[in-house]
Amino acid sequence: MTTLFLATRNAHKAGEIHAILGSGFKLLTLTDFPAAPTVVEDAATFAGNATKKAVELARWLPRQFPGPQMPDTRPDFVLADDSGLEVDVLNGAPGVHSARFAAVDSSKSGNTADADNNIKLLRLLKDVPPEKRTARFHCVIALTPMLTETTESASPVCYGDEFEMQTKLFDGVCEGRILFAPRGQNGFGYDPLFVPVGFEQTFAELGNDVKNKLSHRAQALAKLKQQLDATAGKRLV
Ligand code: IMP
């Protein structure tokens, strides 16, 4: 069984990833490793932030599994997801700032409450008519292998590059539109405001089973799963 270390403390996100990938994967999260370093998400793109999270944690993790003991619990890969909402009329905002949108113009650091982010989004879109409220959720997943001890003892120059060079990226997009008021109780983040193309209900009304089939994260994870299955297949030949 492949063990993945999810670089997230967001229980909703971890739950979605678990539901989408199915039982063939063992998942650990940052909650299992309270001492894990906090990675600052300061890149300008989802791909940059996802890569930064995956690489930094893949460098840190091997020190938590010294020697050959606990081979069954040692993760095979670090999986980091960076995602957010892109609203066309806001030139792609909140984008990489989705998690802290309400504080983006202030000096406050850290994420802001989903409710506050939604209120700000609705305020900015107050006078925008329905046909111009188009938006999409965008997700990029970075997958970095936990490298072996041989690689870890390579020269520091190669060591740094090795993690980045072996990182693979998978992306997914879900198109939709933003409502004038929140609806629904499921999900997280901007789900109560987002209606995916082809539906009349928000992600928060549609519920997890529907969301996990069509979401940005589901699409990125489907590509990742295909890649992992193909790699596992090759290893067996
Ligand atoms: P991240 O944890 O840095 O990737 O931040 C992602 C942020 O984007 C979240 O805090 C949400 O505000 C938003 N977001 C990402 N994916 C979703 C989703 O599936 N539904 C609703 N909001 C999302």
XYZ file of C-alpha atoms and ligand atoms in Angstrom:
260
model
C 0.000 0.000 0.000
C 1.294 3.485 -0.856
C 1.605 5.829 2.120
C 1.125 9.537 1.415
C 1.964 12.356 3.784
C -0.554 15.155 3.208
C 0.905 18.605 3.808
C -2.269 20.003 5.329
C -3.942 20.658 8.666
C -7.263 21.327 6.921
C -9.446 18.387 7.987
C -11.966 19.087 5.187
C -9.265 18.949 2.538
C -7.766 15.768 4.014
C -11.243 14.200 4.132
C -11.866 15.040 0.474
C -8.492 13.633 -0.570
C -9.194 10.460 1.421
C -12.663 10.074 -0.144
C -11.361 10.670 -3.680
C -8.255 8.447 -3.524
C -10.081 5.550 -1.841
C -8.824 2.835 0.452
C -5.740 1.871 -1.586
C -3.694 4.601 0.089
C -2.620 5.132 3.676
C -2.759 8.836 4.542
C -0.868 10.757 7.223
C -1.314 14.503 7.746
C 0.434 17.354 9.549
C -1.843 16.602 12.496
C 0.148 13.347 12.950
C 3.376 15.397 13.122
C 2.779 18.428 15.370
C 6.501 19.344 15.228
C 6.503 19.702 11.428
C 7.757 23.085 10.214
C 5.235 25.666 9.026
C 5.878 26.407 5.368
C 5.256 30.033 4.356
C 3.086 30.076 1.237
C 4.565 33.169 -0.404
C 4.889 32.014 -4.030
C 2.975 33.842 -6.758
C 1.373 30.685 -8.152
C -0.446 27.592 -6.884
C 2.286 25.442 -8.448
C 4.994 27.416 -6.625
C 3.310 27.085 -3.234
C 2.441 23.402 -3.681
C 6.028 22.612 -4.706
C 7.469 24.624 -1.813
C 5.282 22.788 0.725
C 5.988 19.325 -0.693
C 9.754 19.834 -1.040
C 10.284 21.409 2.386
C 8.350 18.645 4.124
C 10.014 15.900 2.074
C 13.378 17.245 3.303
C 12.210 17.341 6.913
C 10.347 14.022 7.095
C 13.202 11.501 6.715
C 14.665 12.735 10.008
C 11.482 11.524 11.707
C 12.098 7.999 10.393
C 15.800 7.364 11.065
C 17.104 3.932 10.128
C 15.138 0.985 8.784
C 12.674 0.758 11.667
C 9.003 1.490 11.082
C 9.166 0.725 7.320
C 5.393 0.333 7.195
C 4.681 3.812 8.489
C 7.357 5.676 6.523
C 5.566 7.727 3.846
C 6.456 7.014 0.206
C 5.535 10.522 -0.981
C 4.641 13.959 0.317
C 1.490 15.332 -1.301
C 0.889 19.090 -1.094
C -2.176 20.773 -2.519
C -2.451 24.503 -3.129
C -5.782 25.695 -4.318
C -8.094 28.652 -4.482
C -10.801 30.560 -6.246
C -10.188 32.707 -9.355
C -12.908 35.266 -10.140
C -12.744 36.678 -13.683
C -14.072 40.151 -12.940
C -11.482 40.447 -10.114
C -8.662 39.553 -12.517
C -8.192 36.129 -10.929
C -8.410 37.235 -7.260
C -8.486 35.915 -4.578
C -6.246 33.283 -6.268
C -3.229 32.312 -4.141
C -4.598 34.594 -1.385
C -7.884 32.661 -1.086
C -7.218 31.404 2.445
C -6.499 34.905 3.804
C -8.521 37.080 1.425
C -10.175 39.155 4.180
C -6.757 40.297 5.455
C -4.903 40.580 2.180
C -4.692 44.387 2.267
C -3.793 44.564 5.952
C -0.607 43.791 7.865
C -2.275 40.838 9.635
C -0.665 37.501 8.875
C -2.248 34.046 8.876
C -5.449 32.711 7.378
C -8.802 34.414 7.898
C -12.184 32.854 8.671
C -14.113 31.433 5.705
C -17.114 33.611 6.629
C -14.987 36.789 6.498
C -13.480 35.816 3.137
C -16.961 35.179 1.739
C -18.276 38.520 3.028
C -15.386 40.344 1.333
C -15.975 38.498 -1.940
C -19.692 39.346 -1.904
C -18.897 42.994 -1.155
C -16.505 43.247 -4.102
C -19.057 41.603 -6.409
C -22.042 43.572 -5.080
C -22.762 45.383 -8.360
C -21.602 42.660 -10.745
C -24.473 41.107 -12.762
C -25.017 37.317 -12.881
C -23.492 36.830 -16.347
C -20.213 38.454 -15.237
C -19.808 36.428 -12.010
C -17.838 33.622 -13.671
C -15.117 31.960 -11.610
C -13.219 28.744 -11.190
C -11.634 26.685 -8.449
C -8.062 25.800 -9.336
C -5.934 23.174 -7.625
C -2.314 22.172 -8.132
C -0.957 19.115 -6.352
C 2.765 18.520 -5.906
C 3.990 14.976 -5.274
C 7.537 14.587 -3.949
C 9.064 11.182 -3.191
C 10.681 10.575 0.192
C 14.205 10.087 -1.052
C 16.485 7.307 0.193
C 19.434 7.730 2.534
C 21.843 7.511 -0.436
C 20.295 10.605 -1.971
C 20.170 12.409 1.349
C 23.928 12.054 1.741
C 24.629 13.543 -1.691
C 26.328 16.931 -1.853
C 24.108 19.760 -0.536
C 23.858 21.287 -4.018
C 22.521 18.116 -5.623
C 20.457 17.298 -2.531
C 18.353 20.435 -2.867
C 17.792 20.003 -6.579
C 17.014 16.320 -6.297
C 13.771 16.891 -4.376
C 12.562 19.559 -6.800
C 13.584 17.584 -9.865
C 11.598 14.574 -8.691
C 8.497 16.597 -7.836
C 5.571 16.025 -10.168
C 2.676 18.464 -10.574
C -0.983 17.658 -11.284
C -3.626 20.314 -11.831
C -7.390 20.498 -11.918
C -9.933 23.223 -12.658
C -13.681 23.453 -11.973
C -15.572 26.247 -13.739
C -18.620 27.921 -12.221
C -20.152 31.167 -10.968
C -20.500 33.127 -7.736
C -23.929 33.689 -6.148
C -25.166 36.852 -4.382
C -25.589 35.092 -1.005
C -24.300 31.869 0.582
C -26.340 28.641 0.343
C -25.771 25.197 1.881
C -24.041 23.677 4.873
C -21.459 21.227 3.476
C -17.854 21.726 2.439
C -15.627 24.634 3.399
C -14.161 27.905 2.149
C -16.096 29.449 -0.752
C -18.289 26.339 -1.293
C -21.546 28.088 -0.206
C -21.044 30.766 -2.904
C -19.860 28.594 -5.815
C -22.209 26.956 -8.340
C -20.350 24.637 -10.744
C -21.205 24.719 -14.466
C -24.113 22.381 -15.249
C -25.684 22.702 -11.781
C -28.044 25.084 -9.955
C -26.849 24.228 -6.436
C -23.687 25.356 -4.680
C -20.903 22.946 -3.742
C -22.135 23.341 -0.148
C -25.633 22.181 -1.208
C -24.497 19.438 -3.594
C -22.591 17.637 -0.819
C -19.381 15.664 -0.759
C -20.301 12.818 -3.103
C -21.087 15.154 -6.007
C -18.310 17.653 -5.210
C -15.704 14.891 -5.008
C -16.554 13.750 -8.544
C -16.253 17.125 -10.270
C -14.095 19.383 -8.114
C -10.730 20.877 -9.056
C -9.143 18.628 -6.392
C -10.875 15.512 -7.745
C -9.518 16.207 -11.227
C -5.951 16.783 -10.027
C -6.102 13.669 -7.833
C -7.418 11.539 -10.711
C -4.292 12.466 -12.728
C -2.054 11.769 -9.731
C -3.695 8.392 -9.111
C -3.253 7.423 -12.758
C 0.452 8.243 -12.499
C 0.914 6.305 -9.232
C -0.973 3.296 -10.612
C 1.169 3.345 -13.779
C 4.367 3.546 -11.718
C 3.241 0.706 -9.453
C 2.384 -1.345 -12.560
C 5.889 -0.825 -13.977
C 7.470 -1.858 -10.669
C 5.603 -5.189 -10.858
C 6.742 -6.023 -14.418
P -4.646 26.481 0.785
O -4.938 25.648 1.991
O -3.507 27.406 0.935
O -4.580 25.666 -0.456
O -5.887 27.482 0.687
C -6.960 27.133 -0.039
C -8.067 28.154 0.198
O -8.768 28.270 -1.028
C -9.043 27.650 1.238
O -8.816 28.181 2.511
C -10.381 28.099 0.657
O -10.625 29.429 1.033
C -10.134 28.063 -0.840
N -10.483 26.744 -1.404
C -9.658 25.808 -1.939
N -10.331 24.724 -2.324
C -11.614 24.957 -1.993
C -12.799 24.165 -2.132
O -12.805 23.016 -2.579
N -13.920 24.746 -1.702
C -13.968 26.004 -1.176
N -12.907 26.768 -1.009
C -11.720 26.250 -1.419
